[in-house]
PDB file of C-alpha atoms and ligand atoms in Angstrom:
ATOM      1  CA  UNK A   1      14.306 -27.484 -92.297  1.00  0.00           C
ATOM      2  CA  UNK A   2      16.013 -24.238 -91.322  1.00  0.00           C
ATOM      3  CA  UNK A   3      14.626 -20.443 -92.616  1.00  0.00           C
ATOM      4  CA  UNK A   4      16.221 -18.717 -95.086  1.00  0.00           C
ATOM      5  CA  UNK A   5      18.303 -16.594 -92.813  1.00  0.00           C
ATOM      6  CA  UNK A   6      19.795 -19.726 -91.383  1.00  0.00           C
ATOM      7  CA  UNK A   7      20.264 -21.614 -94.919  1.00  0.00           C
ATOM      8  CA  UNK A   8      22.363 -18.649 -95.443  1.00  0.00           C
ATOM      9  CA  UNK A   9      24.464 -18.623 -92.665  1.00  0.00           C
ATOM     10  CA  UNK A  10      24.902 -22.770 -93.087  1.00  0.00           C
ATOM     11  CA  UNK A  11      25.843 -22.123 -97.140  1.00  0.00           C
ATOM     12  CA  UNK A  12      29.563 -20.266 -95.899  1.00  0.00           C
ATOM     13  CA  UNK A  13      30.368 -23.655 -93.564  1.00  0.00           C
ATOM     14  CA  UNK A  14      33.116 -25.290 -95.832  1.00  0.00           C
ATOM     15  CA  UNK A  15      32.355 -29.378 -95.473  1.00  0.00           C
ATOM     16  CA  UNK A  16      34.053 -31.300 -92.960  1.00  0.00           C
ATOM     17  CA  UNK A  17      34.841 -28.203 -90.489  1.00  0.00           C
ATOM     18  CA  UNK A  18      34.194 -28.322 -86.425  1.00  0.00           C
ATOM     19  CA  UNK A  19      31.351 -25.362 -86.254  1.00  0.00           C
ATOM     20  CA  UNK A  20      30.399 -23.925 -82.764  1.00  0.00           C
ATOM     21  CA  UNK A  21      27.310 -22.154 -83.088  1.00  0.00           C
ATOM     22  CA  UNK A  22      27.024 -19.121 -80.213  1.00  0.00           C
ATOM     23  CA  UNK A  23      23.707 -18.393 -78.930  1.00  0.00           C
ATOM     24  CA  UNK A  24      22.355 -21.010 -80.332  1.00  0.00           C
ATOM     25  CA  UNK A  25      18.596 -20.901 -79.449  1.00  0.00           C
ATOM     26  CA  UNK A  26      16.825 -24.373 -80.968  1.00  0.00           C
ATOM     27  CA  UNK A  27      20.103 -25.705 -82.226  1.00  0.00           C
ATOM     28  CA  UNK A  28      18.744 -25.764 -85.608  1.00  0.00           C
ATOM     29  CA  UNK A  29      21.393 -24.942 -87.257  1.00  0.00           C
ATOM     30  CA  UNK A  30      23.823 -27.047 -85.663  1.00  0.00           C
ATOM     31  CA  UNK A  31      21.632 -29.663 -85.901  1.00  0.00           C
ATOM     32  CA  UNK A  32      21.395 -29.650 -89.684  1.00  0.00           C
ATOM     33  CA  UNK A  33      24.789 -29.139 -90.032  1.00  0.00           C
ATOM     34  CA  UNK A  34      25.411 -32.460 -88.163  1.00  0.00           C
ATOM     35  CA  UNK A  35      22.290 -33.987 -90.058  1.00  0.00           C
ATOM     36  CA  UNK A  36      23.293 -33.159 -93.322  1.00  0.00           C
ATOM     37  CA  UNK A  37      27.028 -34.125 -92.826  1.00  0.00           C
ATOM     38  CA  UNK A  38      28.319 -31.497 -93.732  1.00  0.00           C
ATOM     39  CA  UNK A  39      30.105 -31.377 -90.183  1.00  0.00           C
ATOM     40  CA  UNK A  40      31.610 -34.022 -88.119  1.00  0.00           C
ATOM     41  CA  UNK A  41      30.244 -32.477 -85.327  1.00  0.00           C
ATOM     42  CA  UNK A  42      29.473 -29.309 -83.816  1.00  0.00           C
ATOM     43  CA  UNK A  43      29.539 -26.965 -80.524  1.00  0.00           C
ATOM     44  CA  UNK A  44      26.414 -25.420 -79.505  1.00  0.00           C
ATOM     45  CA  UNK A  45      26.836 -22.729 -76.802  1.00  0.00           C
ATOM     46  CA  UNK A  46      24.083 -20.589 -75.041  1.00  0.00           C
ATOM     47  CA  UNK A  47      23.933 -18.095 -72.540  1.00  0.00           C
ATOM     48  CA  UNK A  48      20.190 -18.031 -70.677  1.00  0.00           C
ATOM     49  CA  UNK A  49      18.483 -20.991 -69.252  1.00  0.00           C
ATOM     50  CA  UNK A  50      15.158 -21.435 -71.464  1.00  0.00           C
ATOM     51  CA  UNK A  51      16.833 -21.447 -75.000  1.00  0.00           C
ATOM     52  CA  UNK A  52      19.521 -24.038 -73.611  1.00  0.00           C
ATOM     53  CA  UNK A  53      17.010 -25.830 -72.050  1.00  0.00           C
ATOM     54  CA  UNK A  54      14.695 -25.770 -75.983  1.00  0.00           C
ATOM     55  CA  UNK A  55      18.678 -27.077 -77.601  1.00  0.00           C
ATOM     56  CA  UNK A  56      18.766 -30.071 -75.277  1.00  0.00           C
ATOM     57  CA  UNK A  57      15.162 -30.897 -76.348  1.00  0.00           C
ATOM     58  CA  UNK A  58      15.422 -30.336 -80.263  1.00  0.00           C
ATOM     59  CA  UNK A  59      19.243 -32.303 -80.119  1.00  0.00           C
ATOM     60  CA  UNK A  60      17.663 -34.835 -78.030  1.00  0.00           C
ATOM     61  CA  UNK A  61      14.796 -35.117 -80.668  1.00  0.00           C
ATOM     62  CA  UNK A  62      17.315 -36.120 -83.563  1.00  0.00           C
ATOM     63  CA  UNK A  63      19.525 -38.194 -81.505  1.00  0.00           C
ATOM     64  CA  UNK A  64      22.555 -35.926 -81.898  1.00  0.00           C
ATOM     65  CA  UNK A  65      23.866 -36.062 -78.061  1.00  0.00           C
ATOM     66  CA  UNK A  66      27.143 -37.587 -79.031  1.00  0.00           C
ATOM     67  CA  UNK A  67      27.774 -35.096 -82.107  1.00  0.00           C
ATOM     68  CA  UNK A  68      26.554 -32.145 -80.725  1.00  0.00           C
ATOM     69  CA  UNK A  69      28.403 -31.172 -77.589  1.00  0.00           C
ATOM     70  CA  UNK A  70      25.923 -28.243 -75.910  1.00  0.00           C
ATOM     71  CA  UNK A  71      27.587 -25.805 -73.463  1.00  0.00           C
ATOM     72  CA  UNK A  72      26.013 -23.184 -71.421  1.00  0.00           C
ATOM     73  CA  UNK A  73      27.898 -20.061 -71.014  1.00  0.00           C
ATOM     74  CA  UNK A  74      28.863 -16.129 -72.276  1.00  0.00           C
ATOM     75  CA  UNK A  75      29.636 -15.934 -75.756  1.00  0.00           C
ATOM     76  CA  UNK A  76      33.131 -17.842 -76.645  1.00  0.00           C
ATOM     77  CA  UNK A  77      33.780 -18.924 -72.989  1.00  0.00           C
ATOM     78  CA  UNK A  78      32.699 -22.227 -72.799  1.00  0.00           C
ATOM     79  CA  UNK A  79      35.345 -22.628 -76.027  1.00  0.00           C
ATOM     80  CA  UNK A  80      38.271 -23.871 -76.126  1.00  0.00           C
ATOM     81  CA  UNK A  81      41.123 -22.206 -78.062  1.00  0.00           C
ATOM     82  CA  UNK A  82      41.091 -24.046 -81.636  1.00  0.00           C
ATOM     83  CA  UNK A  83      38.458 -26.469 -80.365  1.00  0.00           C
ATOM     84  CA  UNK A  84      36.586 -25.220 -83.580  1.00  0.00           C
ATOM     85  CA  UNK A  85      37.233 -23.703 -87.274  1.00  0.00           C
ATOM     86  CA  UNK A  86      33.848 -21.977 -87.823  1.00  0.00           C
ATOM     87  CA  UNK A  87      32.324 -19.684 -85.305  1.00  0.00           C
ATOM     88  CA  UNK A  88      28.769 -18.560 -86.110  1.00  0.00           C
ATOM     89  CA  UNK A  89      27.268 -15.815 -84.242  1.00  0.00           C
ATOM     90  CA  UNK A  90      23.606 -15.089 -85.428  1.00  0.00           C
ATOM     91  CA  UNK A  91      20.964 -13.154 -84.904  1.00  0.00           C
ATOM     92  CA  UNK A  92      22.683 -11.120 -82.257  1.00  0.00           C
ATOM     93  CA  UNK A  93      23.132  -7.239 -82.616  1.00  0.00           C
ATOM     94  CA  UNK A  94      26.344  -6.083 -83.669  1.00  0.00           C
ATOM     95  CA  UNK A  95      27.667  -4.384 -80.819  1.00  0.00           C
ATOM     96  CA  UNK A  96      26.938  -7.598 -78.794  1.00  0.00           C
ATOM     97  CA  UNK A  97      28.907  -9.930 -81.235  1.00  0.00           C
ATOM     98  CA  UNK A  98      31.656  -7.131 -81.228  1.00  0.00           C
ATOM     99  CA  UNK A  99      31.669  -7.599 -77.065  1.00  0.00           C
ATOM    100  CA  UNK A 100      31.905 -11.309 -77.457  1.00  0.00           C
ATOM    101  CA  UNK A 101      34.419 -11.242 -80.200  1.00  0.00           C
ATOM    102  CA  UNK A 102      36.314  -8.762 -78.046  1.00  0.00           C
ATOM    103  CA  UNK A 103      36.116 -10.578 -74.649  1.00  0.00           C
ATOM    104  CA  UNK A 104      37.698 -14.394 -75.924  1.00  0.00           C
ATOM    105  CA  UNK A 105      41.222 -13.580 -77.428  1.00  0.00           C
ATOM    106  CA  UNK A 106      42.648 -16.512 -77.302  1.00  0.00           C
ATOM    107  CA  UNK A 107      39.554 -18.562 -79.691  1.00  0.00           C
ATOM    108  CA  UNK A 108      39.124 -15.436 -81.522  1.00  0.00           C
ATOM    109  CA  UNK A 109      43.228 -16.317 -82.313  1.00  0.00           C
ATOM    110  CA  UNK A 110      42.770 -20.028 -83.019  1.00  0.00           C
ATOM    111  CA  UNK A 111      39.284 -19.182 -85.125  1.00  0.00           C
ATOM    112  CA  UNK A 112      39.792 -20.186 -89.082  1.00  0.00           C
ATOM    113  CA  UNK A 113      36.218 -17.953 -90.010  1.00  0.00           C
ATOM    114  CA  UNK A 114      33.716 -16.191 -88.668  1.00  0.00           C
ATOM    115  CA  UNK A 115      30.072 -16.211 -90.048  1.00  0.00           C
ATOM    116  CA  UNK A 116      28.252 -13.395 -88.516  1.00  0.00           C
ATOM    117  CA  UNK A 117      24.785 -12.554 -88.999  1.00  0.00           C
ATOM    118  CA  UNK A 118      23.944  -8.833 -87.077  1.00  0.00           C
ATOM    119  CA  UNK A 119      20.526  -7.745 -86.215  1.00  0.00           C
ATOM    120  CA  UNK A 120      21.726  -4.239 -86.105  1.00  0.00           C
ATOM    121  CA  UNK A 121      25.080  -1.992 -86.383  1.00  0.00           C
ATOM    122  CA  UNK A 122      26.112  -3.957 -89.110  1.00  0.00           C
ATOM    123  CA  UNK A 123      28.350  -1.290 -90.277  1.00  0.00           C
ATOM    124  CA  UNK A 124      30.299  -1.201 -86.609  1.00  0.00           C
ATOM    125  CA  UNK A 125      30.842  -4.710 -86.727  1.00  0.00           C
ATOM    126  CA  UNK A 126      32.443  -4.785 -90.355  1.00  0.00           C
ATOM    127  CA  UNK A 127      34.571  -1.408 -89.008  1.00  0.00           C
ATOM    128  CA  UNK A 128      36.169  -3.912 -85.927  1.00  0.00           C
ATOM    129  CA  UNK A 129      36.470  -6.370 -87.981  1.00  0.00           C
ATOM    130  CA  UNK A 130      38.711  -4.932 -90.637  1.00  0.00           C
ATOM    131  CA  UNK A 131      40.561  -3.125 -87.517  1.00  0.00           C
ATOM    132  CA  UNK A 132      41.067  -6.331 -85.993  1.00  0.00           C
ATOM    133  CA  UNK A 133      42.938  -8.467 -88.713  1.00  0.00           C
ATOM    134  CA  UNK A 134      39.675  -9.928 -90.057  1.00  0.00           C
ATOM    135  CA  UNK A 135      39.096  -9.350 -94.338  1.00  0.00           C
ATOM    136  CA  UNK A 136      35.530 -10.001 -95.208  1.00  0.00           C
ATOM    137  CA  UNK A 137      36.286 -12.565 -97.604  1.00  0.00           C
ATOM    138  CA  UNK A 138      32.317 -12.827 -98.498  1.00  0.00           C
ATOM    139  CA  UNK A 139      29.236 -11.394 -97.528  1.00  0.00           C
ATOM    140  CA  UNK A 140      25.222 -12.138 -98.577  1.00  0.00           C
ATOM    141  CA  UNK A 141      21.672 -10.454 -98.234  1.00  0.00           C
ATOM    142  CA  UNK A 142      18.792 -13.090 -97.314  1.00  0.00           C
ATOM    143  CA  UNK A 143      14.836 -11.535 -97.520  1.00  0.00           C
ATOM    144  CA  UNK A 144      12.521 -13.023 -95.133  1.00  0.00           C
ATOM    145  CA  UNK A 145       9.213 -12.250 -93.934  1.00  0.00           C
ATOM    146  CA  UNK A 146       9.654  -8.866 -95.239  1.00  0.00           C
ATOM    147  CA  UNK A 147      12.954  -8.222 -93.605  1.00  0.00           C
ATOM    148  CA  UNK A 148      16.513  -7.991 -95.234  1.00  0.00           C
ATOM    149  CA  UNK A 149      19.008  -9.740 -92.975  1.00  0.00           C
ATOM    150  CA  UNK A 150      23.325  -8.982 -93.764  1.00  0.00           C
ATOM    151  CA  UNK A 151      25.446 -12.289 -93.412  1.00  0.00           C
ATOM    152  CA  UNK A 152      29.230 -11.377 -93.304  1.00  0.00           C
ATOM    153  CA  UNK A 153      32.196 -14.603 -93.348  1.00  0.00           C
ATOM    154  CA  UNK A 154      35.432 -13.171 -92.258  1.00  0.00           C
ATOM    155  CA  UNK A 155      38.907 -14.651 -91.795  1.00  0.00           C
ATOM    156  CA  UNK A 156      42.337 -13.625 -90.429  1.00  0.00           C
ATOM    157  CA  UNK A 157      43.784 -11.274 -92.755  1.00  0.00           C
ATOM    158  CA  UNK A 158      44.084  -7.509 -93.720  1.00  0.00           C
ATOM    159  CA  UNK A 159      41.057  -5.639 -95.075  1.00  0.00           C
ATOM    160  CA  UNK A 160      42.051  -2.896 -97.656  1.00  0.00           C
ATOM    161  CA  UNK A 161      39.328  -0.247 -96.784  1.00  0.00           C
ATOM    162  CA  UNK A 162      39.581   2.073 -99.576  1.00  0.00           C
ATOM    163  CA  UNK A 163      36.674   3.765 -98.680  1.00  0.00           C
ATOM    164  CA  UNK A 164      35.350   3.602 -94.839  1.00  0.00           C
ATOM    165  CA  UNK A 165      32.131   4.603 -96.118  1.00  0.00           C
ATOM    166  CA  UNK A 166      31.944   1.207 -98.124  1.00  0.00           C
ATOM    167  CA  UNK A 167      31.998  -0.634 -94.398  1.00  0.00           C
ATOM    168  CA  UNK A 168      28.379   0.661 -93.887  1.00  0.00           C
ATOM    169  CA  UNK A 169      27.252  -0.881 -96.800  1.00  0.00           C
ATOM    170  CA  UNK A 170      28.855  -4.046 -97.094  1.00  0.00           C
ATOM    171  CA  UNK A 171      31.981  -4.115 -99.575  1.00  0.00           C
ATOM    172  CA  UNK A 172      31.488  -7.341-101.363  1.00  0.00           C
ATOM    173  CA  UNK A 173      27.661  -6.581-101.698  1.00  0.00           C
ATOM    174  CA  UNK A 174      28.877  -4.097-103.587  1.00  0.00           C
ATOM    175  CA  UNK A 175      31.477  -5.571-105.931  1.00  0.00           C
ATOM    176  CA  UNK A 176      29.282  -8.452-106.212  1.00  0.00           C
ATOM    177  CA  UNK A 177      26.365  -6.132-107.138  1.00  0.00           C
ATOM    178  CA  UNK A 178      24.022  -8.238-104.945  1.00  0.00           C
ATOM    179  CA  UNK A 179      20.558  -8.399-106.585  1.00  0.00           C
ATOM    180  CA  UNK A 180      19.069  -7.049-103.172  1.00  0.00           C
ATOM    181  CA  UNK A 181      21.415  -4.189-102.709  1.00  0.00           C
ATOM    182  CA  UNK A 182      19.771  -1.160-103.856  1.00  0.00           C
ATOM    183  CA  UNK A 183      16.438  -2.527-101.801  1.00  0.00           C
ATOM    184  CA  UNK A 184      19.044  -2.737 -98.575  1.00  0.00           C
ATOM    185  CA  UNK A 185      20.509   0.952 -99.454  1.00  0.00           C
ATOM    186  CA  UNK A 186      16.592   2.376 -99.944  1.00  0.00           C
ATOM    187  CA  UNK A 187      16.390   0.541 -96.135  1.00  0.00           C
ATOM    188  CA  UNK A 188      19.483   2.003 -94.740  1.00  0.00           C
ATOM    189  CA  UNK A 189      18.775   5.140 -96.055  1.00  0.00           C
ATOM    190  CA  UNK A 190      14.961   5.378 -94.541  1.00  0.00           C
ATOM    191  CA  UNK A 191      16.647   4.307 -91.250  1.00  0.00           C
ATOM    192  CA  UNK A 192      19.055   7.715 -91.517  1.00  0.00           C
ATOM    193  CA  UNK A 193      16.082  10.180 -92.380  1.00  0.00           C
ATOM    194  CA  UNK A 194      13.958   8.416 -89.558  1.00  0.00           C
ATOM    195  CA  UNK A 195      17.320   9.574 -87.482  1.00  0.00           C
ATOM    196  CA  UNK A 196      17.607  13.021 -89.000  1.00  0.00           C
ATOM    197  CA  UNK A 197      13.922  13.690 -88.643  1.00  0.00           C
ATOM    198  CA  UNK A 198      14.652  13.437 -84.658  1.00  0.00           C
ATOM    199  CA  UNK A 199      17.757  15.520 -85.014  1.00  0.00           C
ATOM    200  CA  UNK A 200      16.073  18.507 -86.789  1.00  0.00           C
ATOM    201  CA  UNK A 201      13.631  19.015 -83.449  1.00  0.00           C
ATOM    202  CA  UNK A 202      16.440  19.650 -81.488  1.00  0.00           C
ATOM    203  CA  UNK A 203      18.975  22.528 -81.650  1.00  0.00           C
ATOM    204  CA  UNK A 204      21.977  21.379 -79.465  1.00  0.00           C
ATOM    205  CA  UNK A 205      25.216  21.567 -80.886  1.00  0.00           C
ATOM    206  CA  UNK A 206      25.888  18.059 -80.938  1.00  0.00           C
ATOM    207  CA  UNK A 207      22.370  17.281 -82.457  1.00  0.00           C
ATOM    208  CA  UNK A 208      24.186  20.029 -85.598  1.00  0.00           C
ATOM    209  CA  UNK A 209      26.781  18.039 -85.899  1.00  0.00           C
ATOM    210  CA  UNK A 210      25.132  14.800 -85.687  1.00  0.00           C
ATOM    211  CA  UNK A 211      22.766  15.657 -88.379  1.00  0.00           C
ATOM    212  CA  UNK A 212      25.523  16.814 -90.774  1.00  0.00           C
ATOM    213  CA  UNK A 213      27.229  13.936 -90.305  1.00  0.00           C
ATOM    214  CA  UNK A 214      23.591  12.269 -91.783  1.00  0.00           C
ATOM    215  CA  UNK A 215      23.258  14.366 -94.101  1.00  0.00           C
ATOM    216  CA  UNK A 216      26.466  13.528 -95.302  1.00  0.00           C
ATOM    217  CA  UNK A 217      26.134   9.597 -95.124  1.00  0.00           C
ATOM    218  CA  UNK A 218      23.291   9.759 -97.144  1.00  0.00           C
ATOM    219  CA  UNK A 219      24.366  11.592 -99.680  1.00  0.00           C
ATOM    220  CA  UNK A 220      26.718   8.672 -99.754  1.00  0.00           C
ATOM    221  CA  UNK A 221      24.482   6.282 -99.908  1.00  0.00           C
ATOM    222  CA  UNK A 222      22.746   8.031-102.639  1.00  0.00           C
ATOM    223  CA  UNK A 223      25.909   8.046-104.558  1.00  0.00           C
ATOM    224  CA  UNK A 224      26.052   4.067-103.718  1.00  0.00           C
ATOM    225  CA  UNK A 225      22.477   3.465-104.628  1.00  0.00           C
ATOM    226  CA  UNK A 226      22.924   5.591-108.321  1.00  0.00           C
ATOM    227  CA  UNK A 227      25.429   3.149-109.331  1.00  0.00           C
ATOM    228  CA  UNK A 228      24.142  -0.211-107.718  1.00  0.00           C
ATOM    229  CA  UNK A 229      20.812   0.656-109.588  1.00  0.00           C
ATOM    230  CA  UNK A 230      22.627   1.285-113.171  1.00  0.00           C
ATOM    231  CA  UNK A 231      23.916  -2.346-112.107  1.00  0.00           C
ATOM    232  CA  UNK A 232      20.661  -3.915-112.208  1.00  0.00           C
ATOM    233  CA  UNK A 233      19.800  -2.014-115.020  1.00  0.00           C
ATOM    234  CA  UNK A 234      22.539  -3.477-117.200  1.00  0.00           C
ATOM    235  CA  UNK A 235      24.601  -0.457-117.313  1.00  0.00           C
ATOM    236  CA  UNK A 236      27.971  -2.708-117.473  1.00  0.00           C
ATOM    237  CA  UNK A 237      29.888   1.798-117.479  1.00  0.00           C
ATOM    238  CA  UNK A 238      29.354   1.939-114.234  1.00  0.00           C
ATOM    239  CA  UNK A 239      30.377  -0.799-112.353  1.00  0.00           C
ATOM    240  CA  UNK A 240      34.279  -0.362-111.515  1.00  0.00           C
ATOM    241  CA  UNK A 241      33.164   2.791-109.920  1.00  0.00           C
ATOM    242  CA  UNK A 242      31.046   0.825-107.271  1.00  0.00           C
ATOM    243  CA  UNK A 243      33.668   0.145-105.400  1.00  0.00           C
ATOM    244  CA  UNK A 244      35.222   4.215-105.098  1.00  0.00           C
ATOM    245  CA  UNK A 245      31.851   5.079-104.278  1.00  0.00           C
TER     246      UNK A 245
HETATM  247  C1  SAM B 301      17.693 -14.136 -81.356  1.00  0.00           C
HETATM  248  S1  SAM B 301      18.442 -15.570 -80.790  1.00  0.00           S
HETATM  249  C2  SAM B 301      19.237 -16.192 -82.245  1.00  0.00           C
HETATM  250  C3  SAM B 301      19.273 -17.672 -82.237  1.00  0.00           C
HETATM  251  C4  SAM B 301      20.004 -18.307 -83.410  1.00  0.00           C
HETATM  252  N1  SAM B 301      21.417 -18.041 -83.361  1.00  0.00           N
HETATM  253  C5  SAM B 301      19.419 -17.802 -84.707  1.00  0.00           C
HETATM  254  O1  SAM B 301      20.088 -17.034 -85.396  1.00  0.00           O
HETATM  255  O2  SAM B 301      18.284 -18.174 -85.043  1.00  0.00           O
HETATM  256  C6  SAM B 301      19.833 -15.006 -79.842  1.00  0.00           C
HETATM  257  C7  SAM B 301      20.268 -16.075 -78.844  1.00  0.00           C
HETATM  258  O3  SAM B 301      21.527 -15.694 -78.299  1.00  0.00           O
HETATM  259  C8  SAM B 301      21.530 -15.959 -76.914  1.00  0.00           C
HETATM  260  N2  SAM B 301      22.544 -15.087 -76.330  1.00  0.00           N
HETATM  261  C9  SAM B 301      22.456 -13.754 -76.118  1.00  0.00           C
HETATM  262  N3  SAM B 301      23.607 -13.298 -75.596  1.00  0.00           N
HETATM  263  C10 SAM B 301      24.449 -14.360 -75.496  1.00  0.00           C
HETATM  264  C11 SAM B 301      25.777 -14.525 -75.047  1.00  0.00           C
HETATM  265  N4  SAM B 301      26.473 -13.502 -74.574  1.00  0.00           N
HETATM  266  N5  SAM B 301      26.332 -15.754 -75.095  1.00  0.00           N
HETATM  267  C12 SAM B 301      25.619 -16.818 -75.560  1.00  0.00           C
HETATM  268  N6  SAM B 301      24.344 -16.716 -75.999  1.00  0.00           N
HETATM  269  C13 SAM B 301      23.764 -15.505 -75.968  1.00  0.00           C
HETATM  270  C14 SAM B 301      20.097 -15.655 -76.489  1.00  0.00           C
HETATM  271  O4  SAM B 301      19.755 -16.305 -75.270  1.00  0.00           O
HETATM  272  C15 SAM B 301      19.306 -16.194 -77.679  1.00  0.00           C
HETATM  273  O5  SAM B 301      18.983 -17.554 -77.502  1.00  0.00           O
END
C-alpha cells in the first residue's frame, strides 16, 4: 500500500514503461509498480548503505528479485543510457535532483519522462528544467499528514515560460486551477515573510536588495492567489488571466 505522496508519483507512470526509481529507500514504489503490473519491471537505485540494505529486504519480501533489478550508486550512475523510459526522483530536495539530473547526460538524453517529486526549491528545479529542453507536460499537489507535497512529470521538449514568475508556482497548477492551489500559495507565501522577517533585522545592502526582491515575489503571489481563489469560488471572468499572472 503506498502513501499518498507515492500514489501520486506512481499515477504519471504510463503502463507497460521500464521505471528506475532513484533513491529509492523501501522500494515501495517500485515494488507496486511491478506488483500491480503496471511495469514489466523496474530499476531501483540507492546511494547509502542502510536504505539499500531495507530495498533488498522489502523486494525480497514480495519475491520481486528477478523484476526488480536493485543497484547501489549516485543518482543516474548505476543507469544505463535508455535502459529506462521513466525516471522518478522523490522525496529529494530540488537542488539535489537538479545535481543528479545535471551530472548523467547521456540517461538524462535517452530519458522519455521525468517524475520528480522536490522536498524543497521546487521553483529552481522547474527553472532548469524548462532551461534544459524539459516542458512540464503535468504537474499535481498531494496533502499528507498536514504537508503539501509538488509532483512535476516532464519530457523533452520546449517550455514556453511566459511568465518566469509562474515557475515558482507551478504552471499547470495554475491552468489546471488545482483544488489545493491557493492553500500551496498561502504556504509559499508564509515561507517568504518567515524570510523577510530575517531580512528586515539586518541592514546590509544585499539583505535591501534581497528583501525587495521578496517583497516583490509576494506581491506576485498575491496577484496569483486573487485569481486562483475567484477560481474556487466559481468566478469562471477570471480564469484566462491565471496564466499572465
Ligand atoms: C527521503 S528518501 C525518499 C525515498 C523515496 N524515494 C520516497 O520518496 O519515499 C531519499 C532517499 O534518497 C537517497 N539518496 C540521497 N541522495 C542520493 C543520490 N545521490 N543517489 C541515490 N540515492 C540518494 C537517500 O539515501 C534516501 O534513501
Amino acid at each position: 500500500m503506498l502513501t499518498k505522496r507515492l500514489a501520486a508519483v506512481a499515477a504519471f507512470v504510463p503502463p507497460g514503461a521500464v521505471v528506475a526509481d532513484v533513491g529509492t529507500d523501501h522500494a515501495l514504489l517500485p515494488v507496486y509498480l511491478v506488483e500491480s503490473g503496471i511495469c514489466p519491471h523496474a530499476i531501483a537505485t540507492e546511494l547509502n548503505d542502510g536504505p539499500y540494505r531495507h530495498a533488498f529486504a522489502n523486494i525480497c519480501r514480495y519475491g520481486l528479485e528477478e523484476k526488480i533489478s536493485l543497484r547501489q550508486g549516485d543518482g543516474l550512475a548505476p543507469l544505463c543510457p535508455g535502459e529506462a523510459d521513466v525516471v522518478v526522483l522523490a522525496g529529494m530536495g530540488g537542488r539535489s535532483i537538479v545535481r543528479i539530473l545535471s551530472s548523467s547526460p547521456e540517461v538524462l538524453a535517452a530519458t522519455r519522462r521525468l517524475i520528480l517529486q522536490p522536498m524543497t526549491d521546487v521553483g529552481e528545479l522547474r527553472s532548469w528544467l524548462a532551461d534544459n529542453g524539459w516542458r512540464l507536460v503535468d504537474e499535481d499537489l498531494v496533502e499528507e499528514e498536514g504537508r503539501l507535497y509538488p509532483v512535476i512529470v516532464a519530457e523533452p521538449g520546449r517550455e514556453e515560460v511566459s511568465d518566469p514568475f509562474l515557475l515558482e508556482v507551478g504552471p499547470r497548477l495554475v491552468e489546471k486551477g488545482h483544488p489545493l492551489l491557493p492553500d500551496y500559495l498561502e504556504r509559499l507565501k508564509a515561507g517568504y515573510e518567515k524570510v523577510l522577517g530575517a531580512l528586515s533585522c539586518s541592514c546590509r545592502p544585499q539583505a535591501l536588495a534581497k528583501a525587495r526582491e521578496i517583497i516583490k515575489k509576494i506581491s506576485r503571489l498575491e496577484e496569483v492567489l486573487a485569481l486562483a481563489g475567484s477560481d474556487r469560488c466559481g468566478d469562471s471572468r477570471n480564469r484566462g488571466g491565471a496564466g499572465t499572472a
